[in-house]
Short mmCIF file of C-alpha atoms in Angstrom, two decimals:
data_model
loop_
_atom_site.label_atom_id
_atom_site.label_comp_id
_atom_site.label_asym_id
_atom_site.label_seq_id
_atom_site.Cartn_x
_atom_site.Cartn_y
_atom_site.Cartn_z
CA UNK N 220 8.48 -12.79 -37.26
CA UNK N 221 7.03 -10.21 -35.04
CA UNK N 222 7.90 -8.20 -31.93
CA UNK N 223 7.20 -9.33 -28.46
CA UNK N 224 6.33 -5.92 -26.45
CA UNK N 225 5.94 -5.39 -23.22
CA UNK N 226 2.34 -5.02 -22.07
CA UNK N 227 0.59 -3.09 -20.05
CA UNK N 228 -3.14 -3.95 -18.96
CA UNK N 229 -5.16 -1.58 -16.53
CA UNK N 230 -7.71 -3.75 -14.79
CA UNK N 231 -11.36 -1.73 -14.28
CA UNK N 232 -13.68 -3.54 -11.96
CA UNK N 233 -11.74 -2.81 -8.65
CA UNK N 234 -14.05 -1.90 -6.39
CA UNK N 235 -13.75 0.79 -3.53
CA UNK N 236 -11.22 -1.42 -0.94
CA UNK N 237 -12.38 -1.28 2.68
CA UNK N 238 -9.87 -1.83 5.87
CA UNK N 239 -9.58 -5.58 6.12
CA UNK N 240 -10.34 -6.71 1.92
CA UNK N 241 -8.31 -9.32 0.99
CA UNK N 242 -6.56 -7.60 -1.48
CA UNK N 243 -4.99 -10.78 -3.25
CA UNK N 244 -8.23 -12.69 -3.63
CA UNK N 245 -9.89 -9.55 -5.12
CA UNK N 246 -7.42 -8.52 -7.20
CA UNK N 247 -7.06 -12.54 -8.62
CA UNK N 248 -10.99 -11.99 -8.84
CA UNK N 249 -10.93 -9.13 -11.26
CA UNK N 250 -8.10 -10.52 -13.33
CA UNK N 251 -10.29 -13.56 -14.03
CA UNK N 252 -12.98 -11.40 -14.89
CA UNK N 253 -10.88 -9.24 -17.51
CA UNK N 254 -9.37 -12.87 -19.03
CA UNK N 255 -6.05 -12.39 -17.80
CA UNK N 256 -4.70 -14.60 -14.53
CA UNK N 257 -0.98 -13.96 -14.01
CA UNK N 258 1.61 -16.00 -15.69
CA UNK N 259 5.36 -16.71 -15.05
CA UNK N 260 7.11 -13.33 -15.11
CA UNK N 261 4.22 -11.58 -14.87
CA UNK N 262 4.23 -8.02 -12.95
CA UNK N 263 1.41 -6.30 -11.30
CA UNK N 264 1.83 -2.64 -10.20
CA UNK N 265 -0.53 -1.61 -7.45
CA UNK N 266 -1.20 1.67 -6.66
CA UNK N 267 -0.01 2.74 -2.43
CA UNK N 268 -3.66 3.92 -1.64
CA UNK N 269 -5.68 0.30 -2.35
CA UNK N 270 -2.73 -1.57 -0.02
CA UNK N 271 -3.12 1.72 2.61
CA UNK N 272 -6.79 1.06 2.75
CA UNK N 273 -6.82 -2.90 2.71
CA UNK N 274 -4.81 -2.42 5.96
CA UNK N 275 -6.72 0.39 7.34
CA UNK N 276 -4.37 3.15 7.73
CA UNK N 277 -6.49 6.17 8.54
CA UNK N 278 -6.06 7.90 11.61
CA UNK N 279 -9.10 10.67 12.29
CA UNK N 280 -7.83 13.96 12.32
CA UNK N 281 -10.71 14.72 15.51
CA UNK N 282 -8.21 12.35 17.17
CA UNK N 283 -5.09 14.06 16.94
CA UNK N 284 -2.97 16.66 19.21
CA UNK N 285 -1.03 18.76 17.36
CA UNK N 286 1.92 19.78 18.82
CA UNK N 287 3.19 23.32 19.13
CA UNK N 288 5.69 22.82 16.24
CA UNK N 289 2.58 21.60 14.18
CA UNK N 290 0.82 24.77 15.19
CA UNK N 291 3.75 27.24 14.12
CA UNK N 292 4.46 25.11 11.07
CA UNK N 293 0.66 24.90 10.17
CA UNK N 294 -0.08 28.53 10.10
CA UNK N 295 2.80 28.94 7.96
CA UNK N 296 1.28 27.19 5.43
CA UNK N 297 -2.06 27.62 5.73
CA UNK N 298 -2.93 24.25 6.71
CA UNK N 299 -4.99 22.09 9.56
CA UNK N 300 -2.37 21.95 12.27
CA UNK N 301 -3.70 18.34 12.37
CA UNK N 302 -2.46 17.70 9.18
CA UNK N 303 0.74 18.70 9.88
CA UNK N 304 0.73 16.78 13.06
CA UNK N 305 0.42 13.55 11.06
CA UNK N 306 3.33 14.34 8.42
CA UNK N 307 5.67 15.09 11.37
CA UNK N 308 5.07 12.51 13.11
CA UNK N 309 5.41 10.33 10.01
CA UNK N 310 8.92 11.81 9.45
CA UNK N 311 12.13 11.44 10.77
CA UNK N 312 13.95 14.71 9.24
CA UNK N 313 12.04 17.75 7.66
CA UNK N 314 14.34 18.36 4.68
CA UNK N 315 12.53 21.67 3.51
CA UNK N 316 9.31 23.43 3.95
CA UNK N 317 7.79 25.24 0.42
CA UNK N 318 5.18 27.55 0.60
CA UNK N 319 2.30 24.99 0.57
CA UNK N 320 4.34 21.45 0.91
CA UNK N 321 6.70 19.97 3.80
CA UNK N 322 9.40 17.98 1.91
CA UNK N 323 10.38 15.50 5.01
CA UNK N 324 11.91 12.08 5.00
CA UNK N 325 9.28 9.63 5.82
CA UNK N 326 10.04 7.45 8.60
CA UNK N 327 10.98 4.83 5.93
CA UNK N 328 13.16 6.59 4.46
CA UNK N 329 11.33 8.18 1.83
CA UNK N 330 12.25 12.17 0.73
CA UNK N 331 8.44 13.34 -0.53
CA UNK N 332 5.68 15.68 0.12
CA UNK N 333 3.76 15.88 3.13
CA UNK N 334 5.18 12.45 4.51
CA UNK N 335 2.98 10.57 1.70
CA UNK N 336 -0.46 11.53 3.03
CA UNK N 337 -2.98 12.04 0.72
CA UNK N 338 -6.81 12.97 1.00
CA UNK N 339 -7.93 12.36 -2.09
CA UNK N 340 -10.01 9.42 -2.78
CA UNK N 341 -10.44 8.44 0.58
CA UNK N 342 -14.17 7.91 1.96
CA UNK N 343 -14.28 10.00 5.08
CA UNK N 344 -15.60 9.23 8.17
CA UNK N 345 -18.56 11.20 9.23
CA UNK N 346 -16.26 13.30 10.72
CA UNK N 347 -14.95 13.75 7.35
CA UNK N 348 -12.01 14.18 8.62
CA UNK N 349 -9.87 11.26 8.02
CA UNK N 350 -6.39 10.93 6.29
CA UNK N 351 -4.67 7.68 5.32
CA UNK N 352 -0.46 6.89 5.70
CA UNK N 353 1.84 4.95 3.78
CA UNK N 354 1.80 0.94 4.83
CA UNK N 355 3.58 0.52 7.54
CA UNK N 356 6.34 -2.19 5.32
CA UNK N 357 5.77 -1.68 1.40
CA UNK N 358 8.34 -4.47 0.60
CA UNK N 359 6.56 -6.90 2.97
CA UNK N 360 3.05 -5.84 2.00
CA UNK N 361 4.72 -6.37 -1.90
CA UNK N 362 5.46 -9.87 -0.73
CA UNK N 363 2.75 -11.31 0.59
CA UNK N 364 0.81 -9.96 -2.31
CA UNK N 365 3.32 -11.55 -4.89
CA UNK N 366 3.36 -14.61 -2.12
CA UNK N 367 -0.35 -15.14 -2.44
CA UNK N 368 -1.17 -14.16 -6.05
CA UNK N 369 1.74 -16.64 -6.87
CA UNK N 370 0.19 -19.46 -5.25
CA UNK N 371 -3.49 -18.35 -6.58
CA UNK N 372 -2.06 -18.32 -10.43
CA UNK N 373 0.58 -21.42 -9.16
CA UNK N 374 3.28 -18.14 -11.26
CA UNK N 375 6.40 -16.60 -9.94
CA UNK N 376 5.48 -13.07 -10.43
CA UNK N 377 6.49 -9.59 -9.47
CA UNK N 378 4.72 -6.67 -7.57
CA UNK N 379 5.32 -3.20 -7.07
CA UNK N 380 3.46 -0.96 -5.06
CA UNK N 381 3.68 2.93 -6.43
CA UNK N 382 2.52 6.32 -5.44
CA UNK N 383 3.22 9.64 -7.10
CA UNK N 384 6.01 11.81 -6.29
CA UNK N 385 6.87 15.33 -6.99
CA UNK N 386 11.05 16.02 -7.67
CA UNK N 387 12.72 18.77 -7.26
CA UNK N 388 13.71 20.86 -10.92
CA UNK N 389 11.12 19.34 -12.82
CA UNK N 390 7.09 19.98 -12.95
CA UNK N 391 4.60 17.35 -12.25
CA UNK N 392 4.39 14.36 -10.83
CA UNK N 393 5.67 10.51 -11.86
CA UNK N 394 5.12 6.62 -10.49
CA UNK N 395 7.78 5.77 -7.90
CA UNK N 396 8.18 2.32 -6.27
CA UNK N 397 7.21 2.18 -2.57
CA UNK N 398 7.52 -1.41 -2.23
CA UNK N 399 8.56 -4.31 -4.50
CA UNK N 400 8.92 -7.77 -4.37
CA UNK N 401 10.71 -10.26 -7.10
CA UNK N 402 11.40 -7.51 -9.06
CA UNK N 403 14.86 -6.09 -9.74
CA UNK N 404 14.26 -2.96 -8.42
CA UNK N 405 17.93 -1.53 -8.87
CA UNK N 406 19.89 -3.17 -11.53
CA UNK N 407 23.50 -2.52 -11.02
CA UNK N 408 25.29 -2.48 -14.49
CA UNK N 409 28.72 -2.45 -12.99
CA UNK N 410 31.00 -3.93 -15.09
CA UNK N 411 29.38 -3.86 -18.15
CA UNK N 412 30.63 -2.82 -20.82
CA UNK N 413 29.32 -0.33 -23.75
CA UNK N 414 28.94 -1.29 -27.56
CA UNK N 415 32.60 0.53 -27.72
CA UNK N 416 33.96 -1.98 -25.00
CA UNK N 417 34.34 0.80 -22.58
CA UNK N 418 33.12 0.03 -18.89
CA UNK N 419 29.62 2.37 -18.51
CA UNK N 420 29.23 5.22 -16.27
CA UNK N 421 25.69 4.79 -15.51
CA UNK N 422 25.80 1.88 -13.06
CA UNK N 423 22.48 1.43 -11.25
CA UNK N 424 19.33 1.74 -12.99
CA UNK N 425 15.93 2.23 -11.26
CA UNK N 426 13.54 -0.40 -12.60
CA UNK N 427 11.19 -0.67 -9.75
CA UNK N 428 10.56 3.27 -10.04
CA UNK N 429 10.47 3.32 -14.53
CA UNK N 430 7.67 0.10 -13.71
CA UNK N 431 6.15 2.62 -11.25
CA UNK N 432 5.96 5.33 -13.37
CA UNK N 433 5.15 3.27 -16.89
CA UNK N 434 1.98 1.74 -14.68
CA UNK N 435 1.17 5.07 -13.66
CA UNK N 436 0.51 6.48 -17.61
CA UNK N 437 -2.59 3.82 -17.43
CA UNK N 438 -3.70 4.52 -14.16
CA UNK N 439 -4.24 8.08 -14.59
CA UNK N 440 -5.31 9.66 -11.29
CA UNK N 441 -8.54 9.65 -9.85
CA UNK N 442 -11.60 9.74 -12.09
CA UNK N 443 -10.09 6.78 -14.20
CA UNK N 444 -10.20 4.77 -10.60
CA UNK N 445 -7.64 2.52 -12.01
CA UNK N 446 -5.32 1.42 -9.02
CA UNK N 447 -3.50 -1.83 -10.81
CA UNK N 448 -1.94 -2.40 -13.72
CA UNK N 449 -0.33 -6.04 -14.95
CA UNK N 450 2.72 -5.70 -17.11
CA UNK N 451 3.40 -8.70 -19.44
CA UNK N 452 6.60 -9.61 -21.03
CA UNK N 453 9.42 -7.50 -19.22
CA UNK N 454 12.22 -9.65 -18.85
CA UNK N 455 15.58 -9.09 -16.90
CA UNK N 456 17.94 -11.41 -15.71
CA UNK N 457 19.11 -8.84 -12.72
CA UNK N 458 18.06 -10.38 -9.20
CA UNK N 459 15.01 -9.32 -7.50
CA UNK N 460 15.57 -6.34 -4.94
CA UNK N 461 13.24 -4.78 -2.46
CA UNK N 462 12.24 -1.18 -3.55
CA UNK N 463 14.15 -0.29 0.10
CA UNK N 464 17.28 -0.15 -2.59
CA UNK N 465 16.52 2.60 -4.15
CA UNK N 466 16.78 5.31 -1.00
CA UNK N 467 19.63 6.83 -0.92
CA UNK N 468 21.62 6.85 2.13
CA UNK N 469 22.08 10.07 3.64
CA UNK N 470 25.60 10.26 3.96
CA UNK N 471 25.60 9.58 0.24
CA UNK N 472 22.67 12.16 -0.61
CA UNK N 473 24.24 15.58 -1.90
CA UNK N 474 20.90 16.89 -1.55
CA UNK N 475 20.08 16.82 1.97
CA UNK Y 173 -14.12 -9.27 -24.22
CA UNK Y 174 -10.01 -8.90 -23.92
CA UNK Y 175 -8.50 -5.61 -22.63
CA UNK Y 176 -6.62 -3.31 -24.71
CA UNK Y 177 -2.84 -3.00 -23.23
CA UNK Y 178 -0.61 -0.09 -24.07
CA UNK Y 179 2.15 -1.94 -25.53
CA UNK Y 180 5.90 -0.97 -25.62
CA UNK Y 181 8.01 -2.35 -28.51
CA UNK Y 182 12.14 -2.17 -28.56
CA UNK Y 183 12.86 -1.81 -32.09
CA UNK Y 184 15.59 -4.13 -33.04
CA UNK Y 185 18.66 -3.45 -35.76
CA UNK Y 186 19.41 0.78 -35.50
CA UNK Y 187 22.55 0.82 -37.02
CA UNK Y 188 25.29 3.30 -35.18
CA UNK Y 189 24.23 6.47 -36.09
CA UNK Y 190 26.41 8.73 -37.74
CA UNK Y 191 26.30 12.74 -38.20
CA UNK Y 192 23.90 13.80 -41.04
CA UNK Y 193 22.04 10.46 -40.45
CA UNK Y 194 18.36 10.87 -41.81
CA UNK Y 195 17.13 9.35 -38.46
CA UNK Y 196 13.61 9.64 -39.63
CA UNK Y 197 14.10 7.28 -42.45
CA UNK Y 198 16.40 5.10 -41.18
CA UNK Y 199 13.90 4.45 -38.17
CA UNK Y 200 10.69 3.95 -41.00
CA UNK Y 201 12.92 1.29 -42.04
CA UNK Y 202 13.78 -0.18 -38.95
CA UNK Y 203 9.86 -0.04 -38.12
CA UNK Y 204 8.95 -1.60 -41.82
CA UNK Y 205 11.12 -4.36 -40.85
CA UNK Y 206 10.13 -5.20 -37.78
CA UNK Y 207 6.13 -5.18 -39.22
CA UNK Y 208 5.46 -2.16 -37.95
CA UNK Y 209 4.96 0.82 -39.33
CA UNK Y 210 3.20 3.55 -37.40
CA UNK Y 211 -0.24 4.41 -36.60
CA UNK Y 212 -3.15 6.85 -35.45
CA UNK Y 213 -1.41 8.09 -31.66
CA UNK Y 214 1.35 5.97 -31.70
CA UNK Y 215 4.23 7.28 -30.28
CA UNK Y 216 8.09 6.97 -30.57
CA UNK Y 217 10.62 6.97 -27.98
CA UNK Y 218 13.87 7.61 -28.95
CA UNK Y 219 17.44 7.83 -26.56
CA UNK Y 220 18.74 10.99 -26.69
CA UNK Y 221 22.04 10.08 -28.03
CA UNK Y 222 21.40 9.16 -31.35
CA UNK Y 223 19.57 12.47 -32.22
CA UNK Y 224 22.95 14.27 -30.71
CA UNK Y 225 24.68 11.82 -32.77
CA UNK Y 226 22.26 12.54 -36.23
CA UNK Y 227 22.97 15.92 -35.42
CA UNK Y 228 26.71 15.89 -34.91
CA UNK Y 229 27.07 17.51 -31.62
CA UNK Y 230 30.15 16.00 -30.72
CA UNK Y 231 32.67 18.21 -29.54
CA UNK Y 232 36.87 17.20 -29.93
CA UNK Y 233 38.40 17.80 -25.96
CA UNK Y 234 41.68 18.59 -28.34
CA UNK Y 235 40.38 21.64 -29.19
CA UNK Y 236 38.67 22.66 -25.78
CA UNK Y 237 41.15 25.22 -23.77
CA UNK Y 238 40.23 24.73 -19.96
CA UNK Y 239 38.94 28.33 -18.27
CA UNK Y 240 40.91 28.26 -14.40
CA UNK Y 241 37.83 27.51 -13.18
CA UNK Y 242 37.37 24.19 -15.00
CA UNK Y 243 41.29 23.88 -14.12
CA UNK Y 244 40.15 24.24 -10.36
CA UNK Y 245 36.95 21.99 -10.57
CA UNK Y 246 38.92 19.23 -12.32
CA UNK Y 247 41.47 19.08 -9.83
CA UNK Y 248 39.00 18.79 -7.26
CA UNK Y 249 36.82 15.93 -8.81
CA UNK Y 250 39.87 14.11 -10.50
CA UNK Y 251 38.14 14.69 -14.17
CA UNK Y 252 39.46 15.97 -17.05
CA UNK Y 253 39.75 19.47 -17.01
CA UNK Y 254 39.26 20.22 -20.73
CA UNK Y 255 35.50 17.43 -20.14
CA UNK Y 256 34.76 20.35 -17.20
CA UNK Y 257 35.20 23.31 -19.70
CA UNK Y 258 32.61 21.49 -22.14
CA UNK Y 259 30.17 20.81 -18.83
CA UNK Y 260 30.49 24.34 -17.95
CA UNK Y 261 30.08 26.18 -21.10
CA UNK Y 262 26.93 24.01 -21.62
CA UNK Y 263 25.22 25.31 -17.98
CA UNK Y 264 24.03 28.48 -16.92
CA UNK Y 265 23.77 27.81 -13.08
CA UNK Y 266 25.93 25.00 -10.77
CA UNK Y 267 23.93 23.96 -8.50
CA UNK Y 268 26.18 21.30 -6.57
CA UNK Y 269 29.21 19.92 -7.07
CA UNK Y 270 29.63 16.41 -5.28
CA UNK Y 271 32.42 14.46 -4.91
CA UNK Y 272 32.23 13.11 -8.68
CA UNK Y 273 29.93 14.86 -10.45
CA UNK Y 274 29.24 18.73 -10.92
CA UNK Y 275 25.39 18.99 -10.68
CA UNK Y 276 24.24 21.96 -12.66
CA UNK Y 277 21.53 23.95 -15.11
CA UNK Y 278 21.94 22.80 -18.41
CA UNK Y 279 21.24 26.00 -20.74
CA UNK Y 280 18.31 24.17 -22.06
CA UNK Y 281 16.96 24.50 -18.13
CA UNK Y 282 17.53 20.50 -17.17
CA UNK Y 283 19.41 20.57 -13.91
CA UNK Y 284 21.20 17.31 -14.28
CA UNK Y 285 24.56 15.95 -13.57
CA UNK Y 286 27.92 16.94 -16.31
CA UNK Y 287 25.25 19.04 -18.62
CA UNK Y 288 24.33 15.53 -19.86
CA UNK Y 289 27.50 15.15 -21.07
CA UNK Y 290 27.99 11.42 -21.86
CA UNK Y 291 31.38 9.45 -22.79
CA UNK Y 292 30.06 6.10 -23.18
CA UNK Y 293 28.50 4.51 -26.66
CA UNK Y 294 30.41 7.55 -28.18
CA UNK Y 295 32.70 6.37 -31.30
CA UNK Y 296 36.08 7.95 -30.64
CA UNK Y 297 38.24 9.78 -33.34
CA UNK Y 298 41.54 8.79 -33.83
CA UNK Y 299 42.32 11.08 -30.56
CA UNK Y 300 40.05 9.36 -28.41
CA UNK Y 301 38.52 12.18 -26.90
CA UNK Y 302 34.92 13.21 -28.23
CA UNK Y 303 32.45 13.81 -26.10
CA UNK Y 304 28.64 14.40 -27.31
CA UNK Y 305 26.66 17.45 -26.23
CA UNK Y 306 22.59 17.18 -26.40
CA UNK Y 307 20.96 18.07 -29.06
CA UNK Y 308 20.33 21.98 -28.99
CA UNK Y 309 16.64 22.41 -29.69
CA UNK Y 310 15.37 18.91 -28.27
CA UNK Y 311 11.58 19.75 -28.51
CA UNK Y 312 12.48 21.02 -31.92
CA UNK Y 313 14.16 17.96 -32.49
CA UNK Y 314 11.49 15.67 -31.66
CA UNK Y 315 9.23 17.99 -34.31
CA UNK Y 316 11.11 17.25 -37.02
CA UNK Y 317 11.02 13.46 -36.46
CA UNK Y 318 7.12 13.80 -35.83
CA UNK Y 319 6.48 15.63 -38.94
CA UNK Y 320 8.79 13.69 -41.22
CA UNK Y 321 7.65 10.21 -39.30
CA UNK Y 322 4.15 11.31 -39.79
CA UNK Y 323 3.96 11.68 -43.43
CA UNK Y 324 5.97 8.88 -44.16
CA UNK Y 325 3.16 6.68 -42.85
CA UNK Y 326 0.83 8.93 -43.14
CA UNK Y 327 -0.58 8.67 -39.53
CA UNK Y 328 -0.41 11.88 -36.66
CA UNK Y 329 2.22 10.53 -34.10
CA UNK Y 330 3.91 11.83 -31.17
CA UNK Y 331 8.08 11.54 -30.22
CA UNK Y 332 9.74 11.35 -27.20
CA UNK Y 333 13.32 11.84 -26.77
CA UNK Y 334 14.84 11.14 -23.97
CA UNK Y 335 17.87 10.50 -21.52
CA UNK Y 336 18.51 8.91 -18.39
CA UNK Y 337 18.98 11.14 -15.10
CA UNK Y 338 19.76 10.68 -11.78
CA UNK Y 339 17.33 12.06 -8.94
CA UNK Y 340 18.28 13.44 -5.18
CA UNK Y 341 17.43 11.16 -2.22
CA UNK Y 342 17.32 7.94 -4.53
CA UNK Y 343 19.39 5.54 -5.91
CA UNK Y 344 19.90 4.88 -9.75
CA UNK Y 345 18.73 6.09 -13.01
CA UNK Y 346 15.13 6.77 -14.67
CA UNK Y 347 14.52 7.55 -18.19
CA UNK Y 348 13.32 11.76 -18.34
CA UNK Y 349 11.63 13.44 -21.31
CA UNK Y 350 13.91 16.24 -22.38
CA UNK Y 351 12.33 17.08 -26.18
CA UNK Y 352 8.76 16.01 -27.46
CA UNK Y 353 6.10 16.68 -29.63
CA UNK Y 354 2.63 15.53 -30.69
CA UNK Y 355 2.81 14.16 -26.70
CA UNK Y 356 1.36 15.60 -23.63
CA UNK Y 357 4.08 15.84 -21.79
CA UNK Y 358 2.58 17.94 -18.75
CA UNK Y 359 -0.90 17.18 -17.82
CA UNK Y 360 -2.69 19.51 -15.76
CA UNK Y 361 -5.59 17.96 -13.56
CA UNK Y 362 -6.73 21.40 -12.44
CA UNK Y 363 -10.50 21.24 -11.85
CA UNK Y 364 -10.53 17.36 -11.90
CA UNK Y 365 -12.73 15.85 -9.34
CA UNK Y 366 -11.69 12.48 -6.97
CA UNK Y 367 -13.96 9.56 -6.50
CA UNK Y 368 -15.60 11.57 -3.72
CA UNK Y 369 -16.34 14.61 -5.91
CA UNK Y 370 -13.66 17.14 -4.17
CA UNK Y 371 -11.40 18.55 -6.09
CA UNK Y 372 -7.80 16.97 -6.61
CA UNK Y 373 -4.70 17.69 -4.61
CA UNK Y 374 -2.42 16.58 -7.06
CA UNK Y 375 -2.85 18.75 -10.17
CA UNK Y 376 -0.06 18.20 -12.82
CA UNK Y 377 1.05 14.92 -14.34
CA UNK Y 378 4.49 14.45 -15.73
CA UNK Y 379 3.11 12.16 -18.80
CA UNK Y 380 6.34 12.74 -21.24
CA UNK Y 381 8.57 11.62 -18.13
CA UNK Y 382 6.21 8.52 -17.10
CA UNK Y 383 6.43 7.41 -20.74
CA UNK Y 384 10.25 8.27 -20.91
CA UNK Y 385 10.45 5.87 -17.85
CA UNK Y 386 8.52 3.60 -19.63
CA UNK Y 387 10.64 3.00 -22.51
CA UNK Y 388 14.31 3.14 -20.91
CA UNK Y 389 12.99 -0.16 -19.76
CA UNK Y 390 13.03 -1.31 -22.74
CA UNK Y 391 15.79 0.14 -24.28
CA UNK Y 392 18.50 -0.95 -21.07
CA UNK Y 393 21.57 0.31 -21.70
CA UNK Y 394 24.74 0.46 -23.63
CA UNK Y 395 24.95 -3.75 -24.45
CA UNK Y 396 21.21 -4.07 -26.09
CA UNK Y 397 21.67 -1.07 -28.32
CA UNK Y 398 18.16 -0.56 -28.48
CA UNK Y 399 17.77 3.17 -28.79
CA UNK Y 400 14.16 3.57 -30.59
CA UNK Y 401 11.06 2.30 -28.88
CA UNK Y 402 7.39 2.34 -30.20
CA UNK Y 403 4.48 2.59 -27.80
CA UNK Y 404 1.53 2.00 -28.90
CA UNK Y 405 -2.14 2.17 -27.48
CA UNK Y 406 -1.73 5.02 -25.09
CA UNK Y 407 -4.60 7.33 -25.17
CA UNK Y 408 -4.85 10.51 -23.37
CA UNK Y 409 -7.71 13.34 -24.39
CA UNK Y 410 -4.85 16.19 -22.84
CA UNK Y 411 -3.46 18.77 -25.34
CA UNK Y 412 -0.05 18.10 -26.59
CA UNK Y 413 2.73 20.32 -24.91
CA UNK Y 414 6.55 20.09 -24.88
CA UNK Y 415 8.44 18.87 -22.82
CA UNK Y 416 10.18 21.78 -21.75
CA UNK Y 417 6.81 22.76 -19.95
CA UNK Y 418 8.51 19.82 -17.49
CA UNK Y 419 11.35 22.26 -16.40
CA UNK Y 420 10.32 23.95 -12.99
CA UNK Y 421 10.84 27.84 -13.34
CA UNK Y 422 13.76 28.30 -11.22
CA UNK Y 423 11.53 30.90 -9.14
CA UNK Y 424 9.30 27.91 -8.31
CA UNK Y 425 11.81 25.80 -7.40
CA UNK Y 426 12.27 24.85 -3.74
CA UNK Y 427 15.46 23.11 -3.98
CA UNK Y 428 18.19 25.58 -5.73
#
């Protein structure tokens, strides 16, 4: 008898997504063309920046007023007052500004760098000067992706949609789940009890974010350009929870 | 043409692991029995308690005298005050003390919650009262098993041991890399270009942690018992480092 593993696949053949792709179709597209479809239980982790671009969240920098706190808070760090524009008014609280970074929470809720916004891999404008946010509802752009792939592949599948984080105390960065949908995203072990029949102290694990970061190993950064990954064969019996579940509340963050 | 997956086996039937435990052969075995064995890159994954446990780092609280300051920290959190005096004399720095749990610098340089300190899964003496400390060298821990793993079968692996921590400003667990070797457990993307040919914001890669992650998926907790998990088909071209290139110099860290 042999082991069943879980499996991860990295799908090549994604092309460059433009603002408006139908991001379920193509995605189904290039799993047909790698001889995979999605079966029952299936997972497929999809990187934040395709699902940003598929619904056309740029906003040109030649297009935005900074502020005066922008200004003061840009030549601080050295950076297009622009820029900073954009992460602040992404944010609801600035939890801490580093030498080069603004920690904020994101208007979703997020704690992370810069309020999310990235300018790598994005095809700028000829202004060249264009920066792309965070979708505007991860867990609802998770489920109409999981909605649509599930009726393409007639599967009841998971997605999760990830991005890479920094943390505090440790170097580098690791997947984390910005949206999911039919995927336990926080399993709460409450209750059960440890091969010495004691009740457990670790109650809530983070699946959504350990599939965010275990998709991440295969999808490298850049170069690789490979922004989904299907995992095959995870299993949990924990019920499905929007990746929403895993920010903390405030009042119950000792950190901020 | 199929696509290679990186595949993530749980490795079924580790017995409880005892001190002076020859973990490297009694995981062979497991491997050998599940069909296994161990090839070119593969790489092990193994929970952090039963290389403590191997290593017999369990420490009687019958024989801990509580300093006043553990007294006074007890009190406060409604813990044991002689379980305090073990957290503290395994820190250097505190960094916060919440309403349950002291978060502090482990001596080892993991800021984590109770020094990593873990009751559960822990086979109590006839007092009732061991706790297990982590294992005191973990990169030179997860040497030993690649060495004596490797010429058992013969084949240049990597290890991974790790442990699950909580994070600020989310909710639950995620596995974290805290010894490895033969693994490239930071991956620096200095000098690597994006799609667009600029040069990447993003510049380090926490691979030990993603993989970490990766396997506490697998492994669950407490119930499964499934402490050892092999992943095989990951392929990375970065040099191997250990993973205490993961802790963040404390003069680089923005958040303590």
């Amino acid at each position: 008898m042999s082991l069943a593993p879980v499996s991860f696949f990295a799908l090549p053949g994604i092309p460059l997504i433009e603002p408006g792709d139908d991001l379920a179709s193509l995605l189904a597209g290039v799993l047909r063309e790698n001889g995979l479809g999605l079966v029952e239980g299936d997972i497929l982790v999809i990187a934040q920046k395709i699902v940003s671009k598929a619904e056309g969240l740029y906003i040109d920098l030649d297009e935005v007023k900074p502020s005066r706190q922008a200004q003061e808070l840009a030549e601080k760090l050295g950076k297009d007052p622009r820029h900073v524009e954009v992460v602040l008014s992404e944010s609801g609280e600035i939890v801490k500004v580093g030498q080069h970074v603004i920690v904020a929470a994101h208007k979703l809720g997020f704690v992370m760098a810069n309020a999310g916004i990235d300018e790598s891999n994005i095809s700028h404008g000829e202004s060249g000067n264009r920066v792309l946010l965070l979708p505007r509802d991860p867990d609802g752009s998770a489920a109409k992706l999981k909605q649509r792939l599930g009726e393409i592949f007639g599967a009841s599948i998971g997605v999760v949609i990830n991005d890479s984080f920094g943390r505090p105390w440790r170097n580098g960065v690791v997947g984390v789940a910005l949206g999911a949908a039919g995927v336990p995203s926080l399993v709460d072990r409450v209750g059960s009890k440890d091969l010495f029949g004691r009740t457990l102290r670790v109650t809530e694990i983070a699946v959504a974010d350990e599939l965010a970061s275990a998709a991440s190993l295969l999808m490298g950064q850049a170069d690789e350009g490979l922004p989904a990954v299907l995992v095959r064969g995870f299993r949990s019996t924990a019920p499905s929870r929007d990746a929403s579940s895993l920010i903390r509340n405030r009042e119950r963050d000792m950190f901020r």
